[in-house]
PDB file of C-alpha atoms in Angstrom:
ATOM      1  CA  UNK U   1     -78.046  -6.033-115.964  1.00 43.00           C
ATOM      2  CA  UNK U   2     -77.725  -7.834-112.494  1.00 47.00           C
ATOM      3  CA  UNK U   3     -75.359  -8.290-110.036  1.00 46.00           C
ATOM      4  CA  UNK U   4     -75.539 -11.205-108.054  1.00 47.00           C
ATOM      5  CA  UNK U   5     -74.809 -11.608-104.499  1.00 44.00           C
ATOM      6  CA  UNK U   6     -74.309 -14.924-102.309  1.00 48.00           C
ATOM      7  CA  UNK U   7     -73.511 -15.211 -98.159  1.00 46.00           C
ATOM      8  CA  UNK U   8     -73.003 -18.685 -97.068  1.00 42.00           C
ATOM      9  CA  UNK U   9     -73.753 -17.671 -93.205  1.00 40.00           C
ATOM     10  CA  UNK U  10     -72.870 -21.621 -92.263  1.00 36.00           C
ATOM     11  CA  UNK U  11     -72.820 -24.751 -93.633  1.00 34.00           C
ATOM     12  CA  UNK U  12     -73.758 -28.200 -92.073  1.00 36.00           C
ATOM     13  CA  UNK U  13     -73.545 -28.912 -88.471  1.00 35.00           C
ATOM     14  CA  UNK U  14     -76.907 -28.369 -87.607  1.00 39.00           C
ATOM     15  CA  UNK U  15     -76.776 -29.382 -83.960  1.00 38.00           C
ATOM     16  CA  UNK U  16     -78.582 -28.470 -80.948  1.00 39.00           C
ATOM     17  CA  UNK U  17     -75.296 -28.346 -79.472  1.00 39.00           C
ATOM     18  CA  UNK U  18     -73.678 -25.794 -81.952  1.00 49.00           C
ATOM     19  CA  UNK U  19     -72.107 -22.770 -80.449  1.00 63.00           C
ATOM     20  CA  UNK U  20     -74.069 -19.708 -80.545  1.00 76.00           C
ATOM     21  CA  UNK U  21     -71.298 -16.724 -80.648  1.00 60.00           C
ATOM     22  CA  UNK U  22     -71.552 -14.794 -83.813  1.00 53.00           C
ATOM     23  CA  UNK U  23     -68.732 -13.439 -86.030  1.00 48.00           C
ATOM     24  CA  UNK U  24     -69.131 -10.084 -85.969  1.00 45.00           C
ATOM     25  CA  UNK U  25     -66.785 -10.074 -88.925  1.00 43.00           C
ATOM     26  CA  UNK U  26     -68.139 -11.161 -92.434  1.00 47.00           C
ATOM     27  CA  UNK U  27     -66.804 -11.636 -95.199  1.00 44.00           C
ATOM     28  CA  UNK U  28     -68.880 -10.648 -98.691  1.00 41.00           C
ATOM     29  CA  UNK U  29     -67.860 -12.140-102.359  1.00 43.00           C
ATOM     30  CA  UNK U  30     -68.455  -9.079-103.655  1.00 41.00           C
ATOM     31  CA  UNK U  31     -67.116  -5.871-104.790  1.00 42.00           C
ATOM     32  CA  UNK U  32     -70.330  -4.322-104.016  1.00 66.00           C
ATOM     33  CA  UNK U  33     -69.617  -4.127 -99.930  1.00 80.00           C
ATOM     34  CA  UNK U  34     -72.201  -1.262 -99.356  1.00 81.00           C
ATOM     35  CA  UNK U  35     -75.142  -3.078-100.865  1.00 85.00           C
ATOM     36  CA  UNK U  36     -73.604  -6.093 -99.645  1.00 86.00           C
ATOM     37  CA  UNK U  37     -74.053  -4.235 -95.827  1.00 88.00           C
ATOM     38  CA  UNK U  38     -77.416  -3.606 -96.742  1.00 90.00           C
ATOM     39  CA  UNK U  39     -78.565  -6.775 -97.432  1.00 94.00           C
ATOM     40  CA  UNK U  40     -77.213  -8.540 -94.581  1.00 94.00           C
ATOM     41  CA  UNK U  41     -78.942  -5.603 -92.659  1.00 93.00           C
ATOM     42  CA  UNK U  42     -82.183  -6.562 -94.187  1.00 96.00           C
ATOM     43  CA  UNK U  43     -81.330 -10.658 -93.006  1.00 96.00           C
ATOM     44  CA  UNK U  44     -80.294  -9.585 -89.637  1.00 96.00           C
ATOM     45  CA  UNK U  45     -83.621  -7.702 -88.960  1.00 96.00           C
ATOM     46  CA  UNK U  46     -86.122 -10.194 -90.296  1.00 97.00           C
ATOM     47  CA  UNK U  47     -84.409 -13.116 -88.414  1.00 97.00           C
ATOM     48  CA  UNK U  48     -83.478 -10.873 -85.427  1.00 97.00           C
ATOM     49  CA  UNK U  49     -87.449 -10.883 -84.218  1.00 97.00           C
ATOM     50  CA  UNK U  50     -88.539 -14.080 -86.040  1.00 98.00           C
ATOM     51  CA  UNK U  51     -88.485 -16.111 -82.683  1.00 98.00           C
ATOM     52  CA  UNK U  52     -91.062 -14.011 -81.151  1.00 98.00           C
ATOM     53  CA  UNK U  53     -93.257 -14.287 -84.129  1.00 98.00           C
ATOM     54  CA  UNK U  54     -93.351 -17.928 -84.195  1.00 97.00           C
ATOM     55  CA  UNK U  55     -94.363 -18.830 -80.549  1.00 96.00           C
ATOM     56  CA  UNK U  56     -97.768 -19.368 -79.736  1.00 94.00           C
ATOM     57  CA  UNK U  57    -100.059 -17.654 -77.573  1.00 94.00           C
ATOM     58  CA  UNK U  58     -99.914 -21.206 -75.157  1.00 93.00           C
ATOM     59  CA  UNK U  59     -95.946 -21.191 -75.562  1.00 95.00           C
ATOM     60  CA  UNK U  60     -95.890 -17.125 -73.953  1.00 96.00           C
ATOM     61  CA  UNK U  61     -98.060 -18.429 -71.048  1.00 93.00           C
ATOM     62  CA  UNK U  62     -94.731 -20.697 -69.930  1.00 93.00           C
ATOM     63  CA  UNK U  63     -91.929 -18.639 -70.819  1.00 95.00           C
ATOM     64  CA  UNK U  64     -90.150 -16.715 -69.137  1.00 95.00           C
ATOM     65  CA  UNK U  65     -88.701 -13.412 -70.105  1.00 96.00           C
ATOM     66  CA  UNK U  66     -84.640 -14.359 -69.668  1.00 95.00           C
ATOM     67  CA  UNK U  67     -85.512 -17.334 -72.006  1.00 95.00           C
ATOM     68  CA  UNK U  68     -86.639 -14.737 -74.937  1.00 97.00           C
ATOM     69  CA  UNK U  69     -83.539 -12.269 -76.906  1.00 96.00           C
ATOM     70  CA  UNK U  70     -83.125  -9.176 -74.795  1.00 96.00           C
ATOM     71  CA  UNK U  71     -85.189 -10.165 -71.705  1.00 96.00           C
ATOM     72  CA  UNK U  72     -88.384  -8.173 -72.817  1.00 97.00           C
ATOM     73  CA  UNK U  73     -91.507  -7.394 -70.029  1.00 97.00           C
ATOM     74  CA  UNK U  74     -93.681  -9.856 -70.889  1.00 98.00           C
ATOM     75  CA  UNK U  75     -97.448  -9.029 -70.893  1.00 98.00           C
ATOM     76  CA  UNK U  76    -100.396 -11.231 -71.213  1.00 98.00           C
ATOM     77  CA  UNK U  77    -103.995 -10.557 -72.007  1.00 97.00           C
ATOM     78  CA  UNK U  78    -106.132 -14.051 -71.738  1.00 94.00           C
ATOM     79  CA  UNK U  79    -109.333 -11.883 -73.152  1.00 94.00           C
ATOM     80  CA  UNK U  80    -107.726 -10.584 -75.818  1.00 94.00           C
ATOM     81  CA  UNK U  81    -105.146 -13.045 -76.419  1.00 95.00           C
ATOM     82  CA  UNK U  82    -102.840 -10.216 -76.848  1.00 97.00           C
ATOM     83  CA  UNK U  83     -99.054 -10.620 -76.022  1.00 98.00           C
ATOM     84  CA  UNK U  84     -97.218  -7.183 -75.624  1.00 98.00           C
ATOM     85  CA  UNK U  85     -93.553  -7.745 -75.585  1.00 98.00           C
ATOM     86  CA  UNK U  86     -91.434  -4.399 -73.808  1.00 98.00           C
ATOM     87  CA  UNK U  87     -87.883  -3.619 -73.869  1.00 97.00           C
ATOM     88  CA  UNK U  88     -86.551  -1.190 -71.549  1.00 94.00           C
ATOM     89  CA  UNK U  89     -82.378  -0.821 -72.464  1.00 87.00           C
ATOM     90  CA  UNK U  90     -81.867  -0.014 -68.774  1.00 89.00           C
ATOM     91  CA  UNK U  91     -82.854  -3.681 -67.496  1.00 88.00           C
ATOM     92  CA  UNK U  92     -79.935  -5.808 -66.530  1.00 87.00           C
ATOM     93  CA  UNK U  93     -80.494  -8.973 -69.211  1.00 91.00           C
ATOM     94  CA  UNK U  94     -77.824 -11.956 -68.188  1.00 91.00           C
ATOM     95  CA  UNK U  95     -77.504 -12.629 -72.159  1.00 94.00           C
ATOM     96  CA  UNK U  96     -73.831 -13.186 -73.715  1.00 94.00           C
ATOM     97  CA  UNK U  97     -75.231 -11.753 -77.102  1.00 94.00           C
ATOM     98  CA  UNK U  98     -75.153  -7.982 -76.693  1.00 90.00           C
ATOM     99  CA  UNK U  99     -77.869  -6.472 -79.159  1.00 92.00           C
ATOM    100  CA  UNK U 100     -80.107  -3.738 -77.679  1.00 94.00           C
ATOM    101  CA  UNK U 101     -83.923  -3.246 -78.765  1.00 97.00           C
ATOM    102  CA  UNK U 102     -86.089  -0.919 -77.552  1.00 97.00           C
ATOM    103  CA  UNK U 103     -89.843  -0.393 -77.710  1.00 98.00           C
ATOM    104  CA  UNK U 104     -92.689  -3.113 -78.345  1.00 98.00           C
ATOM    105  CA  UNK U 105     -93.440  -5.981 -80.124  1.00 98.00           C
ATOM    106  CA  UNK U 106     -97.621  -6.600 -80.369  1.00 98.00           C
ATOM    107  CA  UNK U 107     -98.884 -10.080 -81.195  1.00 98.00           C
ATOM    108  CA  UNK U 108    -102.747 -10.505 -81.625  1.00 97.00           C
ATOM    109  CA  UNK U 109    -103.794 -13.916 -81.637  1.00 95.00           C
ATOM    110  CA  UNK U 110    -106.957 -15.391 -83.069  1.00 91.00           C
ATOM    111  CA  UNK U 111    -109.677 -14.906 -80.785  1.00 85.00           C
ATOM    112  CA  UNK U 112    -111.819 -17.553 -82.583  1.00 75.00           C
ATOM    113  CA  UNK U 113    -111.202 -19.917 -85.159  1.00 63.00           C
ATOM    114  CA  UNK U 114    -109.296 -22.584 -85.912  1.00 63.00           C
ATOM    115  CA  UNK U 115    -105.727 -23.530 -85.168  1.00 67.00           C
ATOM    116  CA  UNK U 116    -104.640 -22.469 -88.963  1.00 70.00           C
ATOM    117  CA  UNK U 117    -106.499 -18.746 -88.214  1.00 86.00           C
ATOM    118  CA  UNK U 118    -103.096 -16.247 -88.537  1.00 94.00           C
ATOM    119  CA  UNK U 119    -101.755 -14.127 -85.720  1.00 96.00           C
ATOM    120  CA  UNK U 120     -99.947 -10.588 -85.861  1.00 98.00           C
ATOM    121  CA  UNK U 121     -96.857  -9.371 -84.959  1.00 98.00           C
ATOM    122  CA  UNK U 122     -96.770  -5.481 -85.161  1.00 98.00           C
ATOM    123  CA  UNK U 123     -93.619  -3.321 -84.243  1.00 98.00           C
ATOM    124  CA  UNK U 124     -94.366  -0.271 -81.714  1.00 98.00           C
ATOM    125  CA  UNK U 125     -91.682   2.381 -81.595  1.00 98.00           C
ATOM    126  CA  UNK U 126     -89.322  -0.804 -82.109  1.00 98.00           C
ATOM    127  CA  UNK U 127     -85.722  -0.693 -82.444  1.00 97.00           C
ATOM    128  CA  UNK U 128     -82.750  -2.985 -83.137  1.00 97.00           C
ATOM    129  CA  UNK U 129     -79.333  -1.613 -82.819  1.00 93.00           C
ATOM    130  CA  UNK U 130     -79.716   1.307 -84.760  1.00 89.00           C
ATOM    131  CA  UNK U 131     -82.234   0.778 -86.768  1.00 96.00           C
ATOM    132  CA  UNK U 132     -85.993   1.390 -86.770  1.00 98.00           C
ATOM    133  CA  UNK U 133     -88.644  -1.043 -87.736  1.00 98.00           C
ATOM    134  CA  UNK U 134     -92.312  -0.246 -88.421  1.00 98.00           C
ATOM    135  CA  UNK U 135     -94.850  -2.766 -89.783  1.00 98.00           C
ATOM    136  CA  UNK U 136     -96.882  -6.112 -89.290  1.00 98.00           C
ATOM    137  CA  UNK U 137     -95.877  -9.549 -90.085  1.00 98.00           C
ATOM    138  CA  UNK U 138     -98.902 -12.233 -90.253  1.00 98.00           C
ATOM    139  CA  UNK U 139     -98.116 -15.551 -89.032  1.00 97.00           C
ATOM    140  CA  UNK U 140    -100.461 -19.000 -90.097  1.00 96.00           C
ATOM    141  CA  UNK U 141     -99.916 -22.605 -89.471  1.00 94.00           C
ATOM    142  CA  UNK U 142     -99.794 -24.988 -92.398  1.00 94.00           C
ATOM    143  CA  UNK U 143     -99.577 -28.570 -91.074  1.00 94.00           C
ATOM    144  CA  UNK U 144     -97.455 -30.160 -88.435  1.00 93.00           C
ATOM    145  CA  UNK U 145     -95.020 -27.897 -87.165  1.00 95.00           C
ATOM    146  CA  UNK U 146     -94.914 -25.463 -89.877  1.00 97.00           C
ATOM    147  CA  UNK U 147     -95.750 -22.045 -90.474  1.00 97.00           C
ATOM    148  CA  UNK U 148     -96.265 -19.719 -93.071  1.00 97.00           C
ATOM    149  CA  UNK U 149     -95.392 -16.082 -92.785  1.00 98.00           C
ATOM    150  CA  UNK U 150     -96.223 -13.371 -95.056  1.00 98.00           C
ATOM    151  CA  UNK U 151     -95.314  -9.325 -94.769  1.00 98.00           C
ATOM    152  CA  UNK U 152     -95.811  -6.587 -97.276  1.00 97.00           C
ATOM    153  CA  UNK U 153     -93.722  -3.340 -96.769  1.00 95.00           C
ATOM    154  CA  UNK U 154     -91.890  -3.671 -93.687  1.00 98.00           C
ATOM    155  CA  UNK U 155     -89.535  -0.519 -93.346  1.00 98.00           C
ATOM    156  CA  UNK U 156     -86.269  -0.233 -91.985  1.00 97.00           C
ATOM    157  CA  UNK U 157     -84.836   3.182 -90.942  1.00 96.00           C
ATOM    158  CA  UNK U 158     -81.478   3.975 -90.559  1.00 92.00           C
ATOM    159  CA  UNK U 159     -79.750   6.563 -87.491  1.00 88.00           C
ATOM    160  CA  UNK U 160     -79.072   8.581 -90.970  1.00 88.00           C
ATOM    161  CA  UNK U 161     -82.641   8.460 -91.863  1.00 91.00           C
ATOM    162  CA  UNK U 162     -81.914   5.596 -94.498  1.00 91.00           C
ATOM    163  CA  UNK U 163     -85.209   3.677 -95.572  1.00 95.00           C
ATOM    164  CA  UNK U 164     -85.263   0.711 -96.979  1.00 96.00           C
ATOM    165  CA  UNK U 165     -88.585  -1.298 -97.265  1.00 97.00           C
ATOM    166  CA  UNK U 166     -89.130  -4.857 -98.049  1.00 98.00           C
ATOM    167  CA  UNK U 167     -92.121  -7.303 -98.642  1.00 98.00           C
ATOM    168  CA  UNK U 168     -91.261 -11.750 -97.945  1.00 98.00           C
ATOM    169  CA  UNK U 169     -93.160 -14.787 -98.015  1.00 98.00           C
ATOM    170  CA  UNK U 170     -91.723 -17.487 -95.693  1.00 98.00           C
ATOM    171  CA  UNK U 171     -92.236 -21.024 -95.049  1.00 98.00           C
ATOM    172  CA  UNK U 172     -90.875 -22.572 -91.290  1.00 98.00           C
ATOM    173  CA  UNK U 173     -90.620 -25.853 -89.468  1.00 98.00           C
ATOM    174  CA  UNK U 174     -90.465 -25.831 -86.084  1.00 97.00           C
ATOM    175  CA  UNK U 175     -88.428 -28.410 -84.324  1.00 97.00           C
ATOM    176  CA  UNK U 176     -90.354 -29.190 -80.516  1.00 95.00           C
ATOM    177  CA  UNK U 177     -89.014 -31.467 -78.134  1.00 93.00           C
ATOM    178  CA  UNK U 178     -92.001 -31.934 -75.190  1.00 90.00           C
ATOM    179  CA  UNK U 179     -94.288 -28.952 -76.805  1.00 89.00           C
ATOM    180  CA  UNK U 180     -91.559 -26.274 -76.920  1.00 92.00           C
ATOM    181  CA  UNK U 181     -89.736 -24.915 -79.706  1.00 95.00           C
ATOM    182  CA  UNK U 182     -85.903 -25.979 -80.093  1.00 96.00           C
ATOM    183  CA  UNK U 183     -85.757 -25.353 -83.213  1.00 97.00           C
ATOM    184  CA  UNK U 184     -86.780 -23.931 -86.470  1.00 97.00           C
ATOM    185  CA  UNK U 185     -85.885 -24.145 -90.898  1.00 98.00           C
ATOM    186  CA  UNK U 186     -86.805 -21.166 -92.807  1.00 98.00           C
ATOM    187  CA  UNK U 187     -87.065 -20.972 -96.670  1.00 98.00           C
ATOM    188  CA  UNK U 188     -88.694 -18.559 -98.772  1.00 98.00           C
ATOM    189  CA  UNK U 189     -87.672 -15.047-100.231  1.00 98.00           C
ATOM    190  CA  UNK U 190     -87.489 -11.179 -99.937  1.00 98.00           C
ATOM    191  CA  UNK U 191     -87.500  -8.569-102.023  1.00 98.00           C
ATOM    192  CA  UNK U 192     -87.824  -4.595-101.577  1.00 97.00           C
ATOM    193  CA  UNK U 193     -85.750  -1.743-102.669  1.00 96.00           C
ATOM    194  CA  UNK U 194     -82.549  -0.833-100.262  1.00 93.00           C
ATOM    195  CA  UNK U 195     -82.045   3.122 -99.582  1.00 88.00           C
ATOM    196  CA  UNK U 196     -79.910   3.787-102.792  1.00 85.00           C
ATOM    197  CA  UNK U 197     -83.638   2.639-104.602  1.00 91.00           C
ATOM    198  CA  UNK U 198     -81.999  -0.241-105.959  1.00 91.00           C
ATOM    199  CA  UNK U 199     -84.390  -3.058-106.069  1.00 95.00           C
ATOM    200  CA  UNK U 200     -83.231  -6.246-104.446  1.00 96.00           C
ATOM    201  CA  UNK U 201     -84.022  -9.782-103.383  1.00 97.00           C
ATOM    202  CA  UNK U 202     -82.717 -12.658-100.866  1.00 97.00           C
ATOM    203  CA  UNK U 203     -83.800 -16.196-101.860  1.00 98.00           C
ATOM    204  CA  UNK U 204     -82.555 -18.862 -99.049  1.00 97.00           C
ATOM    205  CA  UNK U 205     -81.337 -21.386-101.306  1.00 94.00           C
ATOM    206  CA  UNK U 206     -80.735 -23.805 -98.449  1.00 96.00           C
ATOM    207  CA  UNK U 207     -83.023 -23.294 -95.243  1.00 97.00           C
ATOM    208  CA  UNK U 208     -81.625 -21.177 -92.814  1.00 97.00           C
ATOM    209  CA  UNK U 209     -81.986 -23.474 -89.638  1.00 97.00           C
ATOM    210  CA  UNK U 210     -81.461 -21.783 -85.727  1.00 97.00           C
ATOM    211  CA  UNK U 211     -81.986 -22.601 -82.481  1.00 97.00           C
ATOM    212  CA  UNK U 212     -83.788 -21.680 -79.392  1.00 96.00           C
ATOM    213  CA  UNK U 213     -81.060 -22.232 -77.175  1.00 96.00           C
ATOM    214  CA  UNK U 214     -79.002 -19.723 -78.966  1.00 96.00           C
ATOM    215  CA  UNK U 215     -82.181 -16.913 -79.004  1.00 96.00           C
ATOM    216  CA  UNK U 216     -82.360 -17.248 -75.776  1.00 95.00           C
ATOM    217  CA  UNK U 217     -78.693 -15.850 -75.048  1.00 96.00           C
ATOM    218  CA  UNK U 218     -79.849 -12.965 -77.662  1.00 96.00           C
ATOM    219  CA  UNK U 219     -77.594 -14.790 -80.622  1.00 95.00           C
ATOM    220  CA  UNK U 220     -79.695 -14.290 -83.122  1.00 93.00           C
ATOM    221  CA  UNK U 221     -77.371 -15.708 -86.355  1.00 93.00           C
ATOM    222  CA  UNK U 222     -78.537 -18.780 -87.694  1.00 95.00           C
ATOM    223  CA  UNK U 223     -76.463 -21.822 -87.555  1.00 96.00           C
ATOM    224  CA  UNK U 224     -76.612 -22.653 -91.193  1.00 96.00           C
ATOM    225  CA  UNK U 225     -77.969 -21.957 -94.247  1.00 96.00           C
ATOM    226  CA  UNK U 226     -77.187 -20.266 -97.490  1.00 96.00           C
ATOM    227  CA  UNK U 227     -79.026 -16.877 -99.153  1.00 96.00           C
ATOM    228  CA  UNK U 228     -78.605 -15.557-103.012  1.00 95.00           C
ATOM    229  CA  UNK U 229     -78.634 -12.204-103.032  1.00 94.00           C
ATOM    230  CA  UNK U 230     -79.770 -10.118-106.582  1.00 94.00           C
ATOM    231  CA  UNK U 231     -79.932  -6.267-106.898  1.00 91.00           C
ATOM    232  CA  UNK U 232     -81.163  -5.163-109.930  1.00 88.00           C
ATOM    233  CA  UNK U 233     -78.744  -2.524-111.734  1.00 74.00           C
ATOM    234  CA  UNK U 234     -81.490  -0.758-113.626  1.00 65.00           C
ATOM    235  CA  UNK U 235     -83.525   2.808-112.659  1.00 58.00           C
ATOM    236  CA  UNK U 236     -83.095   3.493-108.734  1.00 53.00           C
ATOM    237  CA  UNK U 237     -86.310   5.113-107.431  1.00 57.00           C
ATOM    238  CA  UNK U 238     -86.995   7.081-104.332  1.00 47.00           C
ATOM    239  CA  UNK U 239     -87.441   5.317-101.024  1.00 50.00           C
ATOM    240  CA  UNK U 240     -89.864   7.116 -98.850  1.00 46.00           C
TER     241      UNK U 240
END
């Protein structure tokens, strides 16, 4: 038997001009509030490093690091075509959103090939709030504006030693307004097993749209969107 979960974060409204504070109180249809927790964990920290993901190697050679969630050191190798993305907790970071990361974020880009050849995001000693991420997430384009990203086994660690890994497949369209990302649509699913070895998955029903504007004040909620959340009530197994 299954229990099935559903967050709307927002719906409609989809403006550029759409406030960026977040609720820091949600409310779950469910009975199941500790898996519910969980699973909006697992939301928050796939969306909470997304942005960085999805900008080009040409996009990190004109931003600046108070434009990007949690003012990282930005560093660029042209060889390479390496991005290394550093967060030091002790730097002053004029942001209204208040979420604290620490270590680095690695993005390889292709050194030859074409424009659809993917890029690499890998987490180094990376942490969000209080969790720890390890893992690589492989970005490609698709057409137009849109992306594809793919990830098998990213892990989340809890201050409690929690683990909870999880695999997605992703589709995104980018929004640009003069060659610079505004905006961005997500759809897709994923699916792992949360630390009680329940399996689980998140399907966005309705694409989970955000915005630049509000990344760059370190909001990292989306605006709107809607996810369907499942966790299997059969055998837990062990999460390593």
């Amino acid at each position: 038997m299954k229990s099935v979960l559903k967050l709307i974060l927002i719906l409609s409204i989809p403006t550029f001009f759409f406030g960026c504070e977040e609720d820091e109180d949600k409310n779950f249809q469910t009975d199941l509030s500790l898996e519910a927790n969980q699973l909006f964990g697992i939301s928050t920290v796939w969306g909470e490093s997304l942005y960085f993901g999805l900008l080009n190697f040409e996009d990190y050679s004109q931003i600046s690091r108070a434009e990007l969630p949690g003012c990282p050191n930005i560093l660029i190798e042209s060889t390479e075509k390496r991005v290394t993305l550093t967060f030091d907790p002790t730097d002053v970071c004029e942001q209204s959103g208040k979420v604290k990361r620490t270590g680095k974020l690695n993005l390889q880009y292709h050194l030859i090939g074409t424009k659809s050849s993917p890029w690499i995001l890998t987490y180094e000693g990376y942490t969000f709030q209080n969790d720890t991420i390890t893992g690589t997430r492989e970005f490609s384009v698709t057409g137009l504006n849109q992306v594809k990203e793919t990830f098998i086994y990213l892990k989340k660690t809890s201050n409690k030693e929690l683990n909870t890994t999880f695999s997605g497949m992703l589709n995104h369209n980018l929004t640009k307004f003069r060659n610079k990302v505004v905006g961005l649509s997500s759809s897709g699913s994923i699916s792992g097993t949360i630390s009680t070895g329940r399996n689980f998955s998140i399907d966005i029903s309705s694409p989970r749209q955000s915005l630049a504007t509000c990344f760059s004040q370190n909001e990292i909620l989306p605006i709107a969107g809607k996810e369907n959340w499942t966790i299997d009530r059969g055998q837990s197994r062990v999460v390593m």
